[in-house]
Amino acid sequence: MLTLSPLLILLLGMGTVIGLIVGLRLNAFLALLAAALLVSLLAPGEAAERVARVAEAFGSTAGNIGIVIALAAVLGKAMLDSGAADRVVRAFFEALGERRAPEALMGSGFVLAVPVFFDTVFFLLVPLAQSAYRRTGTHYLRYLMAVAGGAAITHTLVPPTPGPLIVADALGVDLGTMMLVGLAVAVPSSVVGLAFAAWRDRRAPVVPEAGGGVDAAPPPAQPPSLLASLAPILLPIALIAAHTVVTALAHADDASAIWERVSTVTAIVGNPNLALLVAAAVALGVFVRQRRPSREAFGQAVEEALLSAGVIILITAAGGAFGAMLRAAQIGPALVGLFGDGAGGFALLGLAFGVAALLKTAQGSSTVAMITAGGIVAGLLPAAEALAFHPVYLATAIASGSLVGSWMNDSGFWLYARMGGLTEVEALTTWTPLLALLGLTGFATTLLLAVLIPSF
C-alpha cells in the first residue's frame, strides 16, 4: 500500500469532504464516510483492518451520542406541539415589554435553540418579529436579526444540539462543562449581535417584501404554565451541570468525603442519556396534557422526531469515523511538528477556529463544519499533552468558527432571506456579517477565558 505523508492525507481527506458536498451535492453522510474510508486506506496499519476500523469508529461515535440526539429531537418536537415553546416566547415579551422586543426575541431564540434546532426556532419566532414590525412600523431588520442571532449562537455552542454535542465528545470534554462554558461564550456574542442589529437597522432600514415570511400558528387554547414549559430545557442542564460541579468538588485537594458519595448519585442522574430521557418524558407529558392526542397522533409525533434525528445521527457517526481515521493517520504529530510548540498552546485555538471557518465557508453547514473540524483537532490532542488550557476552549473555538462564512451555500441563509422577506443582497449584508461577528466575538471570549481561567 502506498505510504503518504500525514499532511497530504489530511488535505486529501478534507478535499474529499468539500468536493463531494460542494461539487457533487452529495449528502454529508456519504461524503464523510467516503473521506473516512479514503483516509483509512492511506493511513498506517494492517491492510485487513483498514475498512473494519472505519465501521468500528462509526459504531463507537453513534453509541456515544446517538441516544442524546434522538431524545433531544423528541424533546424539541414535544415542546413545539404542546405550546411550551410559544409559552416561553410570550414570557419574554411579558417580562420585557414591547419596547424591548429585540431583547425579547433574542432571549427567546437564545433559550429555545438549546433543545430545538435552529430552523424550527426561526419558524416559530419570525411571525413574532413580523407582528412587532406591524405594530411599530419600524425596526423590522432589528427584530429579524435578533431572532437569527439568538437562535444561531446557542445552536452552535450549547448542547444538546448536535454540533456542540459532537465536538465535546470528540475532544473528550464533559458535557456539563461544555454547557456551562458554551453559555459563558454565547452571552457576550448575543449582546454584540444585538448591538450590531440596532446599528445596521439605523444605517439602512429594510421593508420586507410583500408575501415574505409565514403566518403565526395559533397558540393552544390553554397554554402550559411557564414552569412546565421551561422544565424540559432547565432540567437536563441542571442535572448534567450538577454532576460536573460535584465531580470537581470531589476531586479538589481538600475535598470532603461527602462529595465523593454525592458524586456516585450525580453520576447516574447527571448522565446525559438519563438526563435527556427525563427531560423528553417531561416534555411529552406536557404535550399529552395540553393536546390530548390519540395514540396514533402521539406515535406519529414521536416518529417524526426520531426520523429527523436519524439523519443527524448518521452524519455525526460518519464524522466521528472520519476524525478517528485522521488520528490513525498520525495527523496530530505531523501538525505539532509543523507548528512547533505553539500547536500545543494558543496556536491550536487559532487552528481550530480557522479550520471550522474554512469548512463552513466551503460547504455551508455549521454542524458538518464542527464535526469535521472536531475530528481534525482531536487528532492533535494525544500529541499535545501539555495544553495550556482546558480542551473545552478548543470546542468553543470550533463552534465559534462554524458561524463565520455563512452565505448562499448555507440553508440558514435562504431560510432567513425567504421567511424574512429580504432580497439576496439584503441577506448578504445582514445575515453574513451578523454570524461572522457572533463567531469572532465567541472566539475572542474563548481566548480571554482561556487566559483568565485556563483550568477548573
PDB file of C-alpha atoms in Angstrom, residues 220-346:
ATOM      1  CA  PRO A 220     -53.129  26.400  22.044  1.00  0.00           C
ATOM      2  CA  ALA A 221     -56.397  27.325  23.708  1.00  0.00           C
ATOM      3  CA  GLN A 222     -54.887  26.634  27.134  1.00  0.00           C
ATOM      4  CA  PRO A 223     -51.105  27.121  27.061  1.00  0.00           C
ATOM      5  CA  PRO A 224     -48.953  25.271  29.598  1.00  0.00           C
ATOM      6  CA  SER A 225     -47.571  27.092  32.617  1.00  0.00           C
ATOM      7  CA  LEU A 226     -44.204  28.789  32.330  1.00  0.00           C
ATOM      8  CA  LEU A 227     -42.662  26.349  34.801  1.00  0.00           C
ATOM      9  CA  ALA A 228     -43.886  23.346  32.805  1.00  0.00           C
ATOM     10  CA  SER A 229     -42.683  24.970  29.588  1.00  0.00           C
ATOM     11  CA  LEU A 230     -39.179  25.674  30.903  1.00  0.00           C
ATOM     12  CA  ALA A 231     -38.749  22.350  32.720  1.00  0.00           C
ATOM     13  CA  PRO A 232     -37.609  20.334  29.645  1.00  0.00           C
ATOM     14  CA  ILE A 233     -34.895  22.945  28.982  1.00  0.00           C
ATOM     15  CA  LEU A 234     -33.688  23.604  32.509  1.00  0.00           C
ATOM     16  CA  LEU A 235     -33.915  20.056  33.857  1.00  0.00           C
ATOM     17  CA  PRO A 236     -31.187  18.398  31.727  1.00  0.00           C
ATOM     18  CA  ILE A 237     -28.915  21.436  32.074  1.00  0.00           C
ATOM     19  CA  ALA A 238     -29.298  21.335  35.860  1.00  0.00           C
ATOM     20  CA  LEU A 239     -28.733  17.568  36.152  1.00  0.00           C
ATOM     21  CA  ILE A 240     -25.710  17.445  33.855  1.00  0.00           C
ATOM     22  CA  ALA A 241     -24.148  20.620  35.273  1.00  0.00           C
ATOM     23  CA  ALA A 242     -24.700  19.378  38.840  1.00  0.00           C
ATOM     24  CA  HIS A 243     -22.617  16.292  38.145  1.00  0.00           C
ATOM     25  CA  THR A 244     -19.867  18.428  36.643  1.00  0.00           C
ATOM     26  CA  VAL A 245     -19.755  20.695  39.705  1.00  0.00           C
ATOM     27  CA  VAL A 246     -19.942  17.835  42.223  1.00  0.00           C
ATOM     28  CA  THR A 247     -17.177  15.932  40.420  1.00  0.00           C
ATOM     29  CA  ALA A 248     -14.943  18.999  40.546  1.00  0.00           C
ATOM     30  CA  LEU A 249     -15.608  19.394  44.284  1.00  0.00           C
ATOM     31  CA  ALA A 250     -14.947  15.692  44.909  1.00  0.00           C
ATOM     32  CA  HIS A 251     -11.567  15.889  43.165  1.00  0.00           C
ATOM     33  CA  ALA A 252     -10.403  19.027  44.963  1.00  0.00           C
ATOM     34  CA  ASP A 253      -7.315  18.691  47.176  1.00  0.00           C
ATOM     35  CA  ASP A 254      -9.224  19.416  50.389  1.00  0.00           C
ATOM     36  CA  ALA A 255     -12.447  17.658  49.308  1.00  0.00           C
ATOM     37  CA  SER A 256     -14.804  16.323  51.934  1.00  0.00           C
ATOM     38  CA  ALA A 257     -15.763  12.643  51.749  1.00  0.00           C
ATOM     39  CA  ILE A 258     -19.398  13.624  51.371  1.00  0.00           C
ATOM     40  CA  TRP A 259     -18.769  14.967  47.878  1.00  0.00           C
ATOM     41  CA  GLU A 260     -17.444  11.580  46.813  1.00  0.00           C
ATOM     42  CA  ARG A 261     -20.669   9.951  47.992  1.00  0.00           C
ATOM     43  CA  VAL A 262     -22.808  12.603  46.318  1.00  0.00           C
ATOM     44  CA  SER A 263     -20.889  12.145  43.076  1.00  0.00           C
ATOM     45  CA  THR A 264     -21.973   8.491  42.912  1.00  0.00           C
ATOM     46  CA  VAL A 265     -25.574   9.719  42.766  1.00  0.00           C
ATOM     47  CA  THR A 266     -24.992  12.590  40.330  1.00  0.00           C
ATOM     48  CA  ALA A 267     -23.054  10.209  38.065  1.00  0.00           C
ATOM     49  CA  ILE A 268     -26.369   8.432  37.496  1.00  0.00           C
ATOM     50  CA  VAL A 269     -28.868  11.293  37.344  1.00  0.00           C
ATOM     51  CA  GLY A 270     -26.375  13.565  35.587  1.00  0.00           C
ATOM     52  CA  ASN A 271     -25.595  11.086  32.824  1.00  0.00           C
ATOM     53  CA  PRO A 272     -26.593  12.862  29.578  1.00  0.00           C
ATOM     54  CA  ASN A 273     -28.611   9.893  28.343  1.00  0.00           C
ATOM     55  CA  LEU A 274     -30.704   9.695  31.524  1.00  0.00           C
ATOM     56  CA  ALA A 275     -30.991  13.481  31.888  1.00  0.00           C
ATOM     57  CA  LEU A 276     -32.310  13.853  28.327  1.00  0.00           C
ATOM     58  CA  LEU A 277     -34.624  10.863  28.791  1.00  0.00           C
ATOM     59  CA  VAL A 278     -36.177  12.509  31.858  1.00  0.00           C
ATOM     60  CA  ALA A 279     -36.457  15.844  30.039  1.00  0.00           C
ATOM     61  CA  ALA A 280     -38.050  14.202  26.986  1.00  0.00           C
ATOM     62  CA  ALA A 281     -40.528  12.386  29.231  1.00  0.00           C
ATOM     63  CA  VAL A 282     -41.479  15.682  30.899  1.00  0.00           C
ATOM     64  CA  ALA A 283     -41.892  17.392  27.504  1.00  0.00           C
ATOM     65  CA  LEU A 284     -44.047  14.516  26.240  1.00  0.00           C
ATOM     66  CA  GLY A 285     -46.100  14.659  29.419  1.00  0.00           C
ATOM     67  CA  VAL A 286     -46.795  18.354  28.843  1.00  0.00           C
ATOM     68  CA  PHE A 287     -47.683  17.573  25.216  1.00  0.00           C
ATOM     69  CA  VAL A 288     -50.171  14.877  26.228  1.00  0.00           C
ATOM     70  CA  ARG A 289     -51.755  17.075  28.905  1.00  0.00           C
ATOM     71  CA  GLN A 290     -52.159  20.046  26.571  1.00  0.00           C
ATOM     72  CA  ARG A 291     -53.174  18.369  23.323  1.00  0.00           C
ATOM     73  CA  ARG A 292     -54.800  15.098  24.466  1.00  0.00           C
ATOM     74  CA  PRO A 293     -53.597  13.319  21.309  1.00  0.00           C
ATOM     75  CA  SER A 294     -54.845   9.921  20.223  1.00  0.00           C
ATOM     76  CA  ARG A 295     -52.406   7.025  20.406  1.00  0.00           C
ATOM     77  CA  GLU A 296     -51.884   7.279  16.673  1.00  0.00           C
ATOM     78  CA  ALA A 297     -51.188  11.027  16.793  1.00  0.00           C
ATOM     79  CA  PHE A 298     -48.827  10.610  19.728  1.00  0.00           C
ATOM     80  CA  GLY A 299     -46.912   7.835  17.977  1.00  0.00           C
ATOM     81  CA  GLN A 300     -46.710   9.837  14.757  1.00  0.00           C
ATOM     82  CA  ALA A 301     -45.299  12.886  16.541  1.00  0.00           C
ATOM     83  CA  VAL A 302     -42.559  10.811  18.202  1.00  0.00           C
ATOM     84  CA  GLU A 303     -41.796   9.009  14.941  1.00  0.00           C
ATOM     85  CA  GLU A 304     -41.403  12.291  13.040  1.00  0.00           C
ATOM     86  CA  ALA A 305     -38.897  13.491  15.627  1.00  0.00           C
ATOM     87  CA  LEU A 306     -36.914  10.253  15.508  1.00  0.00           C
ATOM     88  CA  LEU A 307     -36.818  10.253  11.702  1.00  0.00           C
ATOM     89  CA  SER A 308     -35.236  13.718  11.693  1.00  0.00           C
ATOM     90  CA  ALA A 309     -32.780  12.606  14.379  1.00  0.00           C
ATOM     91  CA  GLY A 310     -31.787   9.516  12.384  1.00  0.00           C
ATOM     92  CA  VAL A 311     -30.235  11.555   9.587  1.00  0.00           C
ATOM     93  CA  ILE A 312     -28.263  13.638  12.080  1.00  0.00           C
ATOM     94  CA  ILE A 313     -27.003  10.531  13.882  1.00  0.00           C
ATOM     95  CA  LEU A 314     -25.777   9.056  10.591  1.00  0.00           C
ATOM     96  CA  ILE A 315     -23.900  12.246   9.688  1.00  0.00           C
ATOM     97  CA  THR A 316     -22.492  12.524  13.200  1.00  0.00           C
ATOM     98  CA  ALA A 317     -21.262   8.934  13.305  1.00  0.00           C
ATOM     99  CA  ALA A 318     -19.659   9.275   9.862  1.00  0.00           C
ATOM    100  CA  GLY A 319     -17.920  12.453  11.067  1.00  0.00           C
ATOM    101  CA  GLY A 320     -16.651  10.584  14.118  1.00  0.00           C
ATOM    102  CA  ALA A 321     -15.272   7.844  11.896  1.00  0.00           C
ATOM    103  CA  PHE A 322     -13.556  10.468   9.727  1.00  0.00           C
ATOM    104  CA  GLY A 323     -11.927  12.028  12.789  1.00  0.00           C
ATOM    105  CA  ALA A 324     -10.793   8.641  14.087  1.00  0.00           C
ATOM    106  CA  MET A 325      -9.160   7.807  10.761  1.00  0.00           C
ATOM    107  CA  LEU A 326      -7.324  11.145  10.786  1.00  0.00           C
ATOM    108  CA  ARG A 327      -5.923  10.166  14.182  1.00  0.00           C
ATOM    109  CA  ALA A 328      -4.910   6.778  12.779  1.00  0.00           C
ATOM    110  CA  ALA A 329      -3.063   8.621  10.006  1.00  0.00           C
ATOM    111  CA  GLN A 330      -0.912  10.388  12.653  1.00  0.00           C
ATOM    112  CA  ILE A 331      -2.130  13.849  11.680  1.00  0.00           C
ATOM    113  CA  GLY A 332      -1.575  15.133  15.215  1.00  0.00           C
ATOM    114  CA  PRO A 333       2.189  14.547  15.452  1.00  0.00           C
ATOM    115  CA  ALA A 334       2.631  15.913  11.924  1.00  0.00           C
ATOM    116  CA  LEU A 335       0.828  19.178  12.755  1.00  0.00           C
ATOM    117  CA  VAL A 336       2.712  19.516  16.030  1.00  0.00           C
ATOM    118  CA  GLY A 337       5.940  19.183  14.068  1.00  0.00           C
ATOM    119  CA  LEU A 338       4.714  21.762  11.584  1.00  0.00           C
ATOM    120  CA  PHE A 339       3.639  24.334  14.168  1.00  0.00           C
ATOM    121  CA  GLY A 340       6.266  23.570  16.789  1.00  0.00           C
ATOM    122  CA  ASP A 341       5.498  24.116  20.463  1.00  0.00           C
ATOM    123  CA  GLY A 342       2.772  26.614  19.588  1.00  0.00           C
ATOM    124  CA  ALA A 343       0.482  23.810  18.381  1.00  0.00           C
ATOM    125  CA  GLY A 344       0.145  22.655  21.969  1.00  0.00           C
ATOM    126  CA  GLY A 345      -0.867  26.106  23.113  1.00  0.00           C
ATOM    127  CA  PHE A 346      -2.834  29.057  21.809  1.00  0.00           C
TER     128      PHE A 346
END
